[in-house]
C-alpha cells in the first residue's frame, strides 16, 4: 500500500485518476483505518487530503458558509460563529465519537462513509447543504440528501471527491437541532437520528422547515411530510405530535444488533419531536 | 516490501523510524520507538487507551497511520512528567487512588490534561463527557473524576 | 506449617490509612510494563487461526502452504499437543478438566464455537503472520449448533459431546446430553414450607453472557531454550496456575517453566486460564525464537470466556407478616463449549443471605456452542441473585413491607445454618442492612418516573495456598516477595502495610513485589477475594517470624536473655527495666550485623489459608426511566458492604465502586449478540457496551467493619460482593419507577420500552 499527501486538489485528483479505482481518500481515517483493519477495505493507494488548504478551511461568503470537507469535527465545534449559526449541524458533529475521534473525524468523511446511521448527515440535509464535488470531469454540486445512495454507497464517480459542504444563508429566527438515540450517553452508533431545521417569520409562524431522519432506512431521509406538519404553524405541542407521527410513518428501518424495527419507528417519532422543540427554541433566539 | 521512513517529533525529541504503510501510529510508537506507555485496548478507537496528542489535538493513535506522523509534534504519556516532577494530574491520580490496574491510566491522563489545558475549570459533567472516550473497567470512574477536579483546582491556584 | 492467626483488636498506625500505592508512579508515567510491553530480541509474532463456525467437525487441517511463506518460522496444530486424560483441577473458583483445557486451547476433533482456535503460526511480523493464517486450509463438516441454554437441554438438541452423560443423575442416563452435570442443594421440606405460605411468588429470569471487559487483551511472550526450559511473561491472575496448566498440556516438568506475571490490565476472573500461553511456548520451541502473542479485542470476545448466560426460576413462599417459609430455585447455566459453569457457586449464593428452614436449589451445567465460560467476579452469584432479590422485592411489596425491613426479618446471622453445609460465623449482613436504611440516600425524595431499588449480596470468599517471603536488606529496609498477583486492587500495598504495622516501621520501608514462579512455592491465583485475606495472613506470619529472629539476634548482640527483648515501635527494646537493660536496636542496626550474627534475617510462609470470612453487601440505587424511549438513567448509587477490616480504605472503596459499575453495565447494556448462524455479532467495545464516564453518577460507599475472627486484622475479602446486587437493585428500582418488572437482562432501552408498552396494553 502506498501513501501520498498531496498539497493541492489537482494533485489529489491526478493521484485518484491514476489509481484505477484502487485508491481511497484519507481524511480523518476514523472509518477507513477500522475498515482496513477488518479487511473490508484494502486500497493500493491512500491519498491523504489533509494538506490541501481549501479542504480544511471554513469561510463565510455573504452569509453562506463553506465548510472544507476535511475540517475536523473538533475544529468545527470550536468555531463559535458557525456553531451559533448552525447549532444543529454542530450537534451532529458532536456525536461523531469521542473527543479523540472528533479530533480527526470530518463531516466530509462521515458523509462519504455513507453509514445509514451517520450522525453528521441528517442535520446537513435539514440545512439544505450541498456537497461540492471535484473530479476528472470538473466540479459539481449535489444536495446532500441525494449524495448517499445506499449503505456505504455514494454517487461519487471514480476519481471524484468531496471538497466542501456549502450551506445556504441563514434567515433570521432560524434554528436547527439534531438528536439521536443511543443506549449509552456517548460512544454508540445512533439507533435513530432526527434533525429539524426551521425558520419562523415575524409572527412566530414557521415559514420554512426541513426534517431529516437517520438510521431508519438505507440512507438518511429527507421527510417532506414531517416538514409540512410544521410549516404554517406556531409549532405548538399538537404540531410537534404530528411531526412525531409523520417521522415514525416515514421510517423504513431494519432489525439489527442496535435496535429493532418497532423500537426505531417509535423512537424516531420521539426524537423528531424533541429535536423540533430544540430547533424552535433556538429559532426564537437567533437573529 | 519496502518500508517508509518517518521523521517526527515525540515529546520534544526528533525521532525517526521505519514502518509499513498500514501500520498505525500506535504500533509505531510501541513497536518501532519502544514507547510502550501508550496502550492498545481495542484497536478501533472505542476505548481511548491509545490516546496521544498530535499537534496539540487529542486523538486515538490507533486511528492514525504512522506515516501521517511526518513533521508532526506528538506527545505521549512518557512526556507528561518533567523528570521526577510529576504533572499535577499524575500526582492527584495517585493521591486519590484514581487508578487500579493502570492500563487505562496513560490514556486518561493525556485526555484529562487536554481538557484542563482548554478548560481550566470544568464541571463534573464536563469532565465525564470529555472522558467518555476513555474506558475504565476497574474504578467506575468515581475517583478519576475526583482526581481531575482536584488537579484542576490546584492548577488554577486554588 | 504455621498455624492460622486469629483476630486481635489493637491500636493501628498504618492499617486503615491511605498511603500511595507502590506501583502508582510507574502506572501514571507509562513505565509499568503490562503483557504486551515486553519484548525480546529476535522475537516472532504469533497469531491464531480461529473457527468461523459455531459447530463443525474438523476433517483436515493443512498448514503446508503457510510454512512455505517467507518469514513464517513455525506452525502448530492439534498434532503438536498430546491428548490429555480426564483430570480435574481448580482454577480460581471454578474447576477445569485438562482434557478440555487442551481442546479449548486448540481444537482436536471439532470446533465448538465461533472463535475456537485451530492452529497458530509464528512469523517475523504481524502482517506475515496474518498472511500465513490465510494460507492454512481447513476442511469442515458443518454441524447444527445450539447456543440457548433451554434449547440445549431439550432432548434432540445438537450434541457437543456424544460421550457426555449428565453427572449427578441417578440412575445414569442412557442418552448423552448437553447437560454435563446436575446438582442439588437443600434443607428441610420445601413442599411443606410452601403449604405454610400465605403468598407464593414464582418468576422466571433470563440473562445473557457478559464479558469481564478488562481493557488489556491477553498478552504473553514465551522463550524456549534448547535445554528444554521455558520462560514466559504473561498477563495473568495466577502465574503458578498458568505454569501448572502449561506444564501439563506441554508435558514439561513444572520447574522447567518460569512464569513472570506482568502488570495485569484487569482480569476479574477472565485471566485465570491459559489461552495462548502454551501455544506461544510450543511455537517458541518449534521456531527456536521467542514468540510474542497479543490478542486483538475481537479475539478477546470471540475466544476468551465470558460468564454464562442463564435461565433462572425462583419461587418463594412467605407468611403475610413477612417470614419466608420456603425458597426454591432452578439454575440452568450455559458453560460454553466445555463443562464448568459456576452453577455450583451460584447455587450456594442464591439464598444464603436468609435464615431459611426449607430450601431447594437445583443447578444444571449445560454446554452450548459458545466460548467456554470463565470466572467473572463472584462467578454465578449475580445471575442467581438477580432472580432471588427480584422475587424478594416483589414479595415485600406485595405484603406491604419495606424492602430492608423484609430482609431484616429473614436475615442470616452468626450461627445461621446454610443450606449447602457450613454454619455462618461472625458476619455483618444485618449491619449492612441497617447502615443502608440509616443512609440519607434511603430517604431522599424522588421525582416523577424515578424509583429506588435495594438488593443484597453474599460471597463466601476463599483462602487457599499462599506463599511469601520477607527479607531484611542490609540497610534495614525490607523486600516482600508475594506469590499472589496484585490484579489491581492494590493488594501489594495492603500487604506492605500489614508488614509495616507488624514491625512498627514506616510503610515506605517495606517494598512489595510479585516474584516469578522460581522464587516461591505454589501460590493460588488471585480470585475469590482472597489476596488481602490469605496473602495478608501469610505476610503477617512471615513478619512475626522476622520479629522472632530479630529478637534472637538482639539477645545475642546485647547478651541478654531472649525473654528480655521486646519488639516495640519498630525497635528491639527491653521488655522491662527490671528484667534487663540494654540499648534499643533499630532495624538498620540489626541488619548491619546480620551477617555476623547468623546471616540474613528473613521470614516466610507457605500456608493454605483457612477461615476466609464471607462478605455481605446492601446496595441502594435510584433510577429515572424515560417512558418514551425506555432509557434507564442511574441517578444515585450507594454501596454498603462489610469488609471485615479495610486495610487501605481507598482501595476498598475502589473495589466497591468498580464492582458496582460492572454490575450496572451488566444490568443495563452488556450482552453477547449472536446471529442465527451462531456467530458473534458484537466482538468489540462499540457494540459491546460497557459504561462510560458520562453514563454514571458518583458511587457512594459505606464500609462496614465486622472483623473476621480468623484473620489477624479481621480482613474479609471485598472484591467480589459489589458486583452481585446491581442487576436486582436496578430491576427493583425500575419496577418502583414505572411499575414494570424486567425479567430479562440487560434492561436495554428496547426491552424496557417493550415492557412499558406491553404493560400499558395489558391494562387497557
mmCIF file of N, CA and C in Angstrom, chain B residues 1 20 27 30-31 34 36-44 46-47 49 77-78 80-81 86 90-91 93-94 96-97 99-106 109 124 127-129 131-132 134-143 145-146 149, chain C residues 18 20-21 23-25 27-30 32 34 36-37 39 43 125 127 211-217 264-266 268 297 376 487-489 650-651 653-655 657-658 661-662 670 685-686 688 690-694 696-700:
data_model
loop_
_atom_site.group_PDB
_atom_site.id
_atom_site.type_symbol
_atom_site.label_atom_id
_atom_site.label_comp_id
_atom_site.label_asym_id
_atom_site.label_seq_id
_atom_site.Cartn_x
_atom_site.Cartn_y
_atom_site.Cartn_z
ATOM 1 N N UNK B 1 8.805 -6.256 1.001
ATOM 2 C CA UNK B 1 8.115 -4.960 0.879
ATOM 3 C C UNK B 1 8.987 -3.887 1.515
ATOM 4 N N UNK B 20 5.677 -0.001 7.988
ATOM 5 C CA UNK B 20 4.871 -0.364 6.827
ATOM 6 C C UNK B 20 3.769 0.677 6.708
ATOM 7 N N UNK B 27 1.101 1.514 16.720
ATOM 8 C CA UNK B 27 2.065 0.424 16.521
ATOM 9 C C UNK B 27 3.477 0.981 16.393
ATOM 10 N N UNK B 30 4.790 2.018 19.839
ATOM 11 C CA UNK B 30 5.074 0.896 20.732
ATOM 12 C C UNK B 30 6.161 -0.025 20.185
ATOM 13 N N UNK B 31 6.064 -0.344 18.896
ATOM 14 C CA UNK B 31 6.920 -1.400 18.365
ATOM 15 C C UNK B 31 8.192 -0.873 17.704
ATOM 16 N N UNK B 34 9.522 1.849 20.733
ATOM 17 C CA UNK B 34 9.530 1.201 22.049
ATOM 18 C C UNK B 34 8.997 2.121 23.149
ATOM 19 N N UNK B 36 6.197 2.213 25.153
ATOM 20 C CA UNK B 36 5.071 1.328 25.410
ATOM 21 C C UNK B 36 4.078 1.886 26.421
ATOM 22 N N UNK B 37 4.244 3.124 26.800
ATOM 23 C CA UNK B 37 3.288 3.717 27.738
ATOM 24 C C UNK B 37 1.902 3.870 27.154
ATOM 25 N N UNK B 38 1.821 4.103 25.840
ATOM 26 C CA UNK B 38 0.534 4.197 25.156
ATOM 27 C C UNK B 38 0.063 2.775 24.867
ATOM 28 N N UNK B 39 -1.201 2.502 25.185
ATOM 29 C CA UNK B 39 -1.655 1.103 25.173
ATOM 30 C C UNK B 39 -2.672 0.829 24.072
ATOM 31 N N UNK B 40 -2.750 -0.435 23.648
ATOM 32 C CA UNK B 40 -3.838 -0.838 22.759
ATOM 33 C C UNK B 40 -4.878 -1.599 23.562
ATOM 34 N N UNK B 41 -6.100 -1.097 23.577
ATOM 35 C CA UNK B 41 -7.178 -1.808 24.265
ATOM 36 C C UNK B 41 -8.155 -2.421 23.283
ATOM 37 N N UNK B 42 -8.236 -1.785 22.079
ATOM 38 C CA UNK B 42 -9.257 -2.265 21.145
ATOM 39 C C UNK B 42 -8.835 -2.150 19.692
ATOM 40 N N UNK B 43 -7.964 -1.183 19.384
ATOM 41 C CA UNK B 43 -7.531 -1.007 18.011
ATOM 42 C C UNK B 43 -8.561 -0.359 17.088
ATOM 43 N N UNK B 44 -9.700 0.035 17.615
ATOM 44 C CA UNK B 44 -10.756 0.600 16.762
ATOM 45 C C UNK B 44 -11.291 1.926 17.275
ATOM 46 N N UNK B 46 -12.415 2.793 20.206
ATOM 47 C CA UNK B 46 -13.559 2.735 21.115
ATOM 48 C C UNK B 46 -13.185 2.814 22.577
ATOM 49 N N UNK B 47 -11.887 2.752 22.919
ATOM 50 C CA UNK B 47 -11.538 2.663 24.333
ATOM 51 C C UNK B 47 -10.626 3.780 24.831
ATOM 52 N N UNK B 49 -7.467 4.000 25.178
ATOM 53 C CA UNK B 49 -6.216 3.660 25.869
ATOM 54 C C UNK B 49 -5.003 4.122 25.071
ATOM 55 N N UNK B 77 2.399 9.762 27.003
ATOM 56 C CA UNK B 77 2.440 9.757 28.466
ATOM 57 C C UNK B 77 3.878 9.890 28.975
ATOM 58 N N UNK B 78 4.810 9.372 28.205
ATOM 59 C CA UNK B 78 6.209 9.420 28.651
ATOM 60 C C UNK B 78 6.709 10.852 28.798
ATOM 61 N N UNK B 80 4.818 13.373 29.934
ATOM 62 C CA UNK B 80 3.923 14.181 30.772
ATOM 63 C C UNK B 80 4.632 14.714 32.022
ATOM 64 N N UNK B 81 5.443 13.879 32.649
ATOM 65 C CA UNK B 81 6.195 14.351 33.808
ATOM 66 C C UNK B 81 7.420 15.093 33.313
ATOM 67 N N UNK B 86 6.231 15.068 38.719
ATOM 68 C CA UNK B 86 5.009 14.609 38.073
ATOM 69 C C UNK B 86 4.100 15.794 37.794
ATOM 70 N N UNK B 90 -0.978 13.634 37.413
ATOM 71 C CA UNK B 90 -0.371 12.361 37.800
ATOM 72 C C UNK B 90 -0.333 12.229 39.319
ATOM 73 N N UNK B 91 0.036 13.323 39.981
ATOM 74 C CA UNK B 91 0.092 13.292 41.452
ATOM 75 C C UNK B 91 -1.288 13.048 42.037
ATOM 76 N N UNK B 93 -3.843 11.605 40.697
ATOM 77 C CA UNK B 93 -4.323 10.254 40.443
ATOM 78 C C UNK B 93 -3.808 9.300 41.518
ATOM 79 N N UNK B 94 -2.556 9.462 41.890
ATOM 80 C CA UNK B 94 -2.004 8.593 42.943
ATOM 81 C C UNK B 94 -2.671 8.935 44.268
ATOM 82 N N UNK B 96 -5.559 10.246 44.934
ATOM 83 C CA UNK B 96 -6.980 9.896 45.030
ATOM 84 C C UNK B 96 -7.241 8.432 44.747
ATOM 85 N N UNK B 97 -6.210 7.639 44.565
ATOM 86 C CA UNK B 97 -6.373 6.224 44.194
ATOM 87 C C UNK B 97 -7.246 6.119 42.945
ATOM 88 N N UNK B 99 -6.486 5.063 40.135
ATOM 89 C CA UNK B 99 -6.082 4.009 39.227
ATOM 90 C C UNK B 99 -6.067 2.703 40.001
ATOM 91 N N UNK B 100 -6.374 1.613 39.305
ATOM 92 C CA UNK B 100 -6.245 0.293 39.912
ATOM 93 C C UNK B 100 -5.294 -0.531 39.048
ATOM 94 N N UNK B 101 -5.753 -1.091 37.956
ATOM 95 C CA UNK B 101 -4.811 -1.880 37.165
ATOM 96 C C UNK B 101 -3.867 -0.971 36.394
ATOM 97 N N UNK B 102 -4.317 0.195 36.039
ATOM 98 C CA UNK B 102 -3.457 1.184 35.401
ATOM 99 C C UNK B 102 -3.394 1.127 33.889
ATOM 100 N N UNK B 103 -4.100 0.219 33.240
ATOM 101 C CA UNK B 103 -3.952 0.116 31.790
ATOM 102 C C UNK B 103 -4.608 1.293 31.084
ATOM 103 N N UNK B 104 -5.667 1.830 31.648
ATOM 104 C CA UNK B 104 -6.355 2.964 31.005
ATOM 105 C C UNK B 104 -5.722 4.290 31.416
ATOM 106 N N UNK B 105 -4.878 4.241 32.447
ATOM 107 C CA UNK B 105 -4.376 5.467 33.073
ATOM 108 C C UNK B 105 -3.610 6.386 32.129
ATOM 109 N N UNK B 106 -2.661 5.897 31.334
ATOM 110 C CA UNK B 106 -1.967 6.819 30.431
ATOM 111 C C UNK B 106 -2.939 7.558 29.507
ATOM 112 N N UNK B 109 -4.947 10.157 31.457
ATOM 113 C CA UNK B 109 -4.149 11.315 31.846
ATOM 114 C C UNK B 109 -3.932 12.251 30.666
ATOM 115 N N UNK B 124 -18.201 18.711 36.897
ATOM 116 C CA UNK B 124 -18.110 17.251 36.895
ATOM 117 C C UNK B 124 -18.696 16.681 35.613
ATOM 118 N N UNK B 127 -16.291 17.018 32.779
ATOM 119 C CA UNK B 127 -15.198 16.046 32.883
ATOM 120 C C UNK B 127 -15.671 14.700 32.381
ATOM 121 N N UNK B 128 -16.859 14.282 32.809
ATOM 122 C CA UNK B 128 -17.352 12.955 32.424
ATOM 123 C C UNK B 128 -17.596 12.868 30.919
ATOM 124 N N UNK B 129 -18.122 13.938 30.357
ATOM 125 C CA UNK B 129 -18.384 13.942 28.920
ATOM 126 C C UNK B 129 -17.078 13.895 28.135
ATOM 127 N N UNK B 131 -14.268 12.668 29.062
ATOM 128 C CA UNK B 131 -13.597 11.375 29.249
ATOM 129 C C UNK B 131 -14.427 10.191 28.782
ATOM 130 N N UNK B 132 -15.571 10.471 28.133
ATOM 131 C CA UNK B 132 -16.426 9.355 27.690
ATOM 132 C C UNK B 132 -15.693 8.443 26.717
ATOM 133 N N UNK B 134 -12.723 7.363 27.050
ATOM 134 C CA UNK B 134 -11.704 6.574 27.745
ATOM 135 C C UNK B 134 -12.395 5.567 28.657
ATOM 136 N N UNK B 135 -12.344 4.318 28.269
ATOM 137 C CA UNK B 135 -12.995 3.281 29.067
ATOM 138 C C UNK B 135 -12.119 2.885 30.240
ATOM 139 N N UNK B 136 -12.749 2.733 31.388
ATOM 140 C CA UNK B 136 -12.078 2.170 32.555
ATOM 141 C C UNK B 136 -12.990 1.087 33.099
ATOM 142 N N UNK B 137 -12.442 -0.073 33.411
ATOM 143 C CA UNK B 137 -13.273 -1.166 33.883
ATOM 144 C C UNK B 137 -13.086 -1.406 35.373
ATOM 145 N N UNK B 138 -12.043 -0.818 35.932
ATOM 146 C CA UNK B 138 -11.728 -1.108 37.336
ATOM 147 C C UNK B 138 -12.367 -0.141 38.328
ATOM 148 N N UNK B 139 -12.369 1.149 38.000
ATOM 149 C CA UNK B 139 -12.648 2.146 39.043
ATOM 150 C C UNK B 139 -14.084 2.617 39.097
ATOM 151 N N UNK B 140 -14.850 2.427 38.012
ATOM 152 C CA UNK B 140 -16.172 3.034 37.998
ATOM 153 C C UNK B 140 -16.111 4.542 37.821
ATOM 154 N N UNK B 141 -14.949 5.068 37.518
ATOM 155 C CA UNK B 141 -14.704 6.479 37.165
ATOM 156 C C UNK B 141 -14.787 7.469 38.340
ATOM 157 N N UNK B 142 -15.326 7.059 39.440
ATOM 158 C CA UNK B 142 -15.592 7.994 40.537
ATOM 159 C C UNK B 142 -14.320 8.696 40.991
ATOM 160 N N UNK B 143 -13.287 7.916 41.328
ATOM 161 C CA UNK B 143 -12.062 8.545 41.835
ATOM 162 C C UNK B 143 -11.294 9.253 40.731
ATOM 163 N N UNK B 145 -12.699 11.048 38.358
ATOM 164 C CA UNK B 145 -13.320 12.368 38.279
ATOM 165 C C UNK B 145 -12.854 13.245 39.443
ATOM 166 N N UNK B 146 -12.808 12.672 40.639
ATOM 167 C CA UNK B 146 -12.319 13.427 41.802
ATOM 168 C C UNK B 146 -10.904 13.926 41.569
ATOM 169 N N UNK B 149 -10.812 16.823 38.969
ATOM 170 C CA UNK B 149 -11.329 18.078 39.522
ATOM 171 C C UNK B 149 -10.360 18.670 40.536
ATOM 172 N N UNK C 18 -4.144 5.693 54.274
ATOM 173 C CA UNK C 18 -4.205 5.701 52.804
ATOM 174 C C UNK C 18 -2.895 6.095 52.132
ATOM 175 N N UNK C 20 0.228 6.145 49.436
ATOM 176 C CA UNK C 20 0.225 5.960 47.981
ATOM 177 C C UNK C 20 0.703 4.558 47.616
ATOM 178 N N UNK C 21 0.120 4.003 46.568
ATOM 179 C CA UNK C 21 0.466 2.638 46.209
ATOM 180 C C UNK C 21 1.840 2.569 45.567
ATOM 181 N N UNK C 23 3.036 0.899 43.134
ATOM 182 C CA UNK C 23 3.100 0.822 41.673
ATOM 183 C C UNK C 23 2.502 2.063 41.036
ATOM 184 N N UNK C 24 2.150 3.048 41.866
ATOM 185 C CA UNK C 24 1.428 4.217 41.359
ATOM 186 C C UNK C 24 2.224 5.040 40.373
ATOM 187 N N UNK C 25 3.460 5.411 40.734
ATOM 188 C CA UNK C 25 4.239 6.287 39.853
ATOM 189 C C UNK C 25 4.500 5.614 38.511
ATOM 190 N N UNK C 27 2.687 3.513 37.039
ATOM 191 C CA UNK C 27 1.466 3.439 36.235
ATOM 192 C C UNK C 27 1.041 4.793 35.694
ATOM 193 N N UNK C 28 1.305 5.868 36.412
ATOM 194 C CA UNK C 28 0.898 7.172 35.872
ATOM 195 C C UNK C 28 1.915 7.759 34.898
ATOM 196 N N UNK C 29 3.104 7.135 34.805
ATOM 197 C CA UNK C 29 4.098 7.644 33.863
ATOM 198 C C UNK C 29 4.236 6.749 32.642
ATOM 199 N N UNK C 30 3.508 5.642 32.611
ATOM 200 C CA UNK C 30 3.621 4.727 31.487
ATOM 201 C C UNK C 30 4.802 3.793 31.589
ATOM 202 N N UNK C 32 5.154 1.331 33.872
ATOM 203 C CA UNK C 32 4.739 -0.018 34.272
ATOM 204 C C UNK C 32 4.576 -0.884 33.045
ATOM 205 N N UNK C 34 3.005 -3.971 31.126
ATOM 206 C CA UNK C 34 1.942 -4.957 31.022
ATOM 207 C C UNK C 34 2.360 -6.028 30.018
ATOM 208 N N UNK C 36 1.803 -6.844 26.932
ATOM 209 C CA UNK C 36 2.247 -6.517 25.573
ATOM 210 C C UNK C 36 3.447 -5.579 25.554
ATOM 211 N N UNK C 37 3.916 -5.171 26.718
ATOM 212 C CA UNK C 37 5.022 -4.224 26.764
ATOM 213 C C UNK C 37 6.376 -4.912 26.839
ATOM 214 N N UNK C 39 9.340 -7.280 25.324
ATOM 215 C CA UNK C 39 9.900 -7.665 24.026
ATOM 216 C C UNK C 39 11.242 -8.325 24.232
ATOM 217 N N UNK C 43 12.415 -11.741 18.530
ATOM 218 C CA UNK C 43 11.108 -12.350 18.770
ATOM 219 C C UNK C 43 10.283 -12.411 17.498
ATOM 220 N N UNK C 125 6.677 -10.905 11.385
ATOM 221 C CA UNK C 125 5.912 -9.700 11.645
ATOM 222 C C UNK C 125 4.436 -10.060 11.709
ATOM 223 N N UNK C 127 2.024 -8.751 9.973
ATOM 224 C CA UNK C 127 1.387 -8.864 8.654
ATOM 225 C C UNK C 127 1.725 -10.197 8.004
ATOM 226 N N UNK C 211 -19.032 -10.182 29.313
ATOM 227 C CA UNK C 211 -17.585 -10.370 29.400
ATOM 228 C C UNK C 211 -17.024 -9.520 30.524
ATOM 229 N N UNK C 212 -15.909 -9.993 31.110
ATOM 230 C CA UNK C 212 -15.283 -9.240 32.193
ATOM 231 C C UNK C 212 -14.881 -7.846 31.721
ATOM 232 N N UNK C 213 -14.575 -7.726 30.434
ATOM 233 C CA UNK C 213 -14.323 -6.394 29.885
ATOM 234 C C UNK C 213 -13.019 -5.754 30.297
ATOM 235 N N UNK C 214 -12.025 -6.546 30.676
ATOM 236 C CA UNK C 214 -10.727 -5.947 31.017
ATOM 237 C C UNK C 214 -10.209 -5.206 29.784
ATOM 238 N N UNK C 215 -9.621 -4.033 30.024
ATOM 239 C CA UNK C 215 -9.211 -3.194 28.904
ATOM 240 C C UNK C 215 -7.944 -3.743 28.240
ATOM 241 N N UNK C 216 -7.174 -4.557 28.959
ATOM 242 C CA UNK C 216 -5.958 -5.116 28.366
ATOM 243 C C UNK C 216 -6.245 -6.494 27.787
ATOM 244 N N UNK C 217 -6.104 -6.663 26.452
ATOM 245 C CA UNK C 217 -6.257 -8.000 25.895
ATOM 246 C C UNK C 217 -5.156 -8.923 26.402
ATOM 247 N N UNK C 264 -1.011 -6.478 35.210
ATOM 248 C CA UNK C 264 -2.181 -7.012 34.518
ATOM 249 C C UNK C 264 -3.210 -5.901 34.378
ATOM 250 N N UNK C 265 -3.655 -5.718 33.147
ATOM 251 C CA UNK C 265 -4.612 -4.644 32.879
ATOM 252 C C UNK C 265 -6.046 -5.096 33.055
ATOM 253 N N UNK C 266 -6.340 -5.620 34.233
ATOM 254 C CA UNK C 266 -7.691 -6.101 34.501
ATOM 255 C C UNK C 266 -7.790 -7.591 34.248
ATOM 256 N N UNK C 268 -10.441 -9.799 36.590
ATOM 257 C CA UNK C 268 -11.794 -10.035 37.103
ATOM 258 C C UNK C 268 -12.216 -11.488 36.968
ATOM 259 N N UNK C 297 -8.827 -7.210 20.308
ATOM 260 C CA UNK C 297 -10.056 -7.095 21.079
ATOM 261 C C UNK C 297 -11.106 -8.067 20.557
ATOM 262 N N UNK C 376 -16.091 -14.611 36.486
ATOM 263 C CA UNK C 376 -16.236 -13.151 36.444
ATOM 264 C C UNK C 376 -16.755 -12.723 37.797
ATOM 265 N N UNK C 487 -3.807 -7.941 41.180
ATOM 266 C CA UNK C 487 -4.532 -7.701 39.932
ATOM 267 C C UNK C 487 -5.152 -6.322 39.897
ATOM 268 N N UNK C 488 -4.588 -5.393 40.636
ATOM 269 C CA UNK C 488 -5.038 -4.013 40.512
ATOM 270 C C UNK C 488 -5.694 -3.494 41.759
ATOM 271 N N UNK C 489 -6.161 -4.358 42.589
ATOM 272 C CA UNK C 489 -6.829 -3.862 43.783
ATOM 273 C C UNK C 489 -5.926 -3.102 44.722
ATOM 274 N N UNK C 650 -9.074 3.486 50.714
ATOM 275 C CA UNK C 650 -9.278 3.984 49.344
ATOM 276 C C UNK C 650 -9.322 2.821 48.355
ATOM 277 N N UNK C 651 -8.543 1.781 48.580
ATOM 278 C CA UNK C 651 -8.555 0.660 47.645
ATOM 279 C C UNK C 651 -9.796 -0.180 47.841
ATOM 280 N N UNK C 653 -12.685 1.138 48.771
ATOM 281 C CA UNK C 653 -13.714 1.931 48.078
ATOM 282 C C UNK C 653 -13.649 1.669 46.583
ATOM 283 N N UNK C 654 -12.419 1.596 46.060
ATOM 284 C CA UNK C 654 -12.242 1.338 44.634
ATOM 285 C C UNK C 654 -12.854 0.021 44.209
ATOM 286 N N UNK C 655 -12.721 -1.004 45.038
ATOM 287 C CA UNK C 655 -13.326 -2.298 44.721
ATOM 288 C C UNK C 655 -14.843 -2.189 44.729
ATOM 289 N N UNK C 657 -16.694 0.493 44.258
ATOM 290 C CA UNK C 657 -17.166 1.306 43.140
ATOM 291 C C UNK C 657 -17.020 0.565 41.815
ATOM 292 N N UNK C 658 -15.847 -0.028 41.619
ATOM 293 C CA UNK C 658 -15.604 -0.725 40.357
ATOM 294 C C UNK C 658 -16.540 -1.908 40.163
ATOM 295 N N UNK C 661 -20.084 -0.741 39.350
ATOM 296 C CA UNK C 661 -20.236 -0.233 37.983
ATOM 297 C C UNK C 661 -20.232 -1.376 36.968
ATOM 298 N N UNK C 662 -19.462 -2.402 37.213
ATOM 299 C CA UNK C 662 -19.545 -3.579 36.338
ATOM 300 C C UNK C 662 -20.948 -4.166 36.405
ATOM 301 N N UNK C 670 -24.970 -4.608 28.696
ATOM 302 C CA UNK C 670 -23.985 -5.571 28.211
ATOM 303 C C UNK C 670 -24.639 -6.898 27.855
ATOM 304 N N UNK C 685 -15.745 -3.096 21.506
ATOM 305 C CA UNK C 685 -16.281 -2.173 22.508
ATOM 306 C C UNK C 685 -17.282 -1.175 21.933
ATOM 307 N N UNK C 686 -17.491 -1.200 20.628
ATOM 308 C CA UNK C 686 -18.511 -0.319 20.074
ATOM 309 C C UNK C 686 -19.894 -0.849 20.391
ATOM 310 N N UNK C 688 -20.387 -3.874 22.186
ATOM 311 C CA UNK C 688 -20.465 -4.497 23.497
ATOM 312 C C UNK C 688 -20.281 -3.329 24.458
ATOM 313 N N UNK C 690 -19.896 -1.277 27.497
ATOM 314 C CA UNK C 690 -19.609 -1.121 28.932
ATOM 315 C C UNK C 690 -19.832 0.352 29.304
ATOM 316 N N UNK C 691 -20.116 0.629 30.562
ATOM 317 C CA UNK C 691 -20.440 2.006 30.943
ATOM 318 C C UNK C 691 -19.278 2.970 30.667
ATOM 319 N N UNK C 692 -19.631 4.147 30.177
ATOM 320 C CA UNK C 692 -18.639 5.210 30.016
ATOM 321 C C UNK C 692 -18.864 6.238 31.122
ATOM 322 N N UNK C 693 -17.884 7.109 31.280
ATOM 323 C CA UNK C 693 -17.912 8.028 32.424
ATOM 324 C C UNK C 693 -19.186 8.850 32.497
ATOM 325 N N UNK C 694 -19.718 9.246 31.320
ATOM 326 C CA UNK C 694 -20.899 10.113 31.328
ATOM 327 C C UNK C 694 -22.190 9.348 31.599
ATOM 328 N N UNK C 696 -22.658 7.550 34.276
ATOM 329 C CA UNK C 696 -22.696 7.195 35.690
ATOM 330 C C UNK C 696 -22.671 8.383 36.630
ATOM 331 N N UNK C 697 -23.300 8.209 37.786
ATOM 332 C CA UNK C 697 -23.128 9.204 38.843
ATOM 333 C C UNK C 697 -21.945 8.788 39.727
ATOM 334 N N UNK C 698 -21.734 9.521 40.804
ATOM 335 C CA UNK C 698 -20.772 9.097 41.801
ATOM 336 C C UNK C 698 -21.309 7.813 42.456
ATOM 337 N N UNK C 699 -20.402 6.982 42.902
ATOM 338 C CA UNK C 699 -20.812 5.764 43.598
ATOM 339 C C UNK C 699 -20.402 5.928 45.050
ATOM 340 N N UNK C 700 -21.395 6.177 45.893
ATOM 341 C CA UNK C 700 -21.059 6.375 47.307
ATOM 342 C C UNK C 700 -20.840 5.040 47.991
#
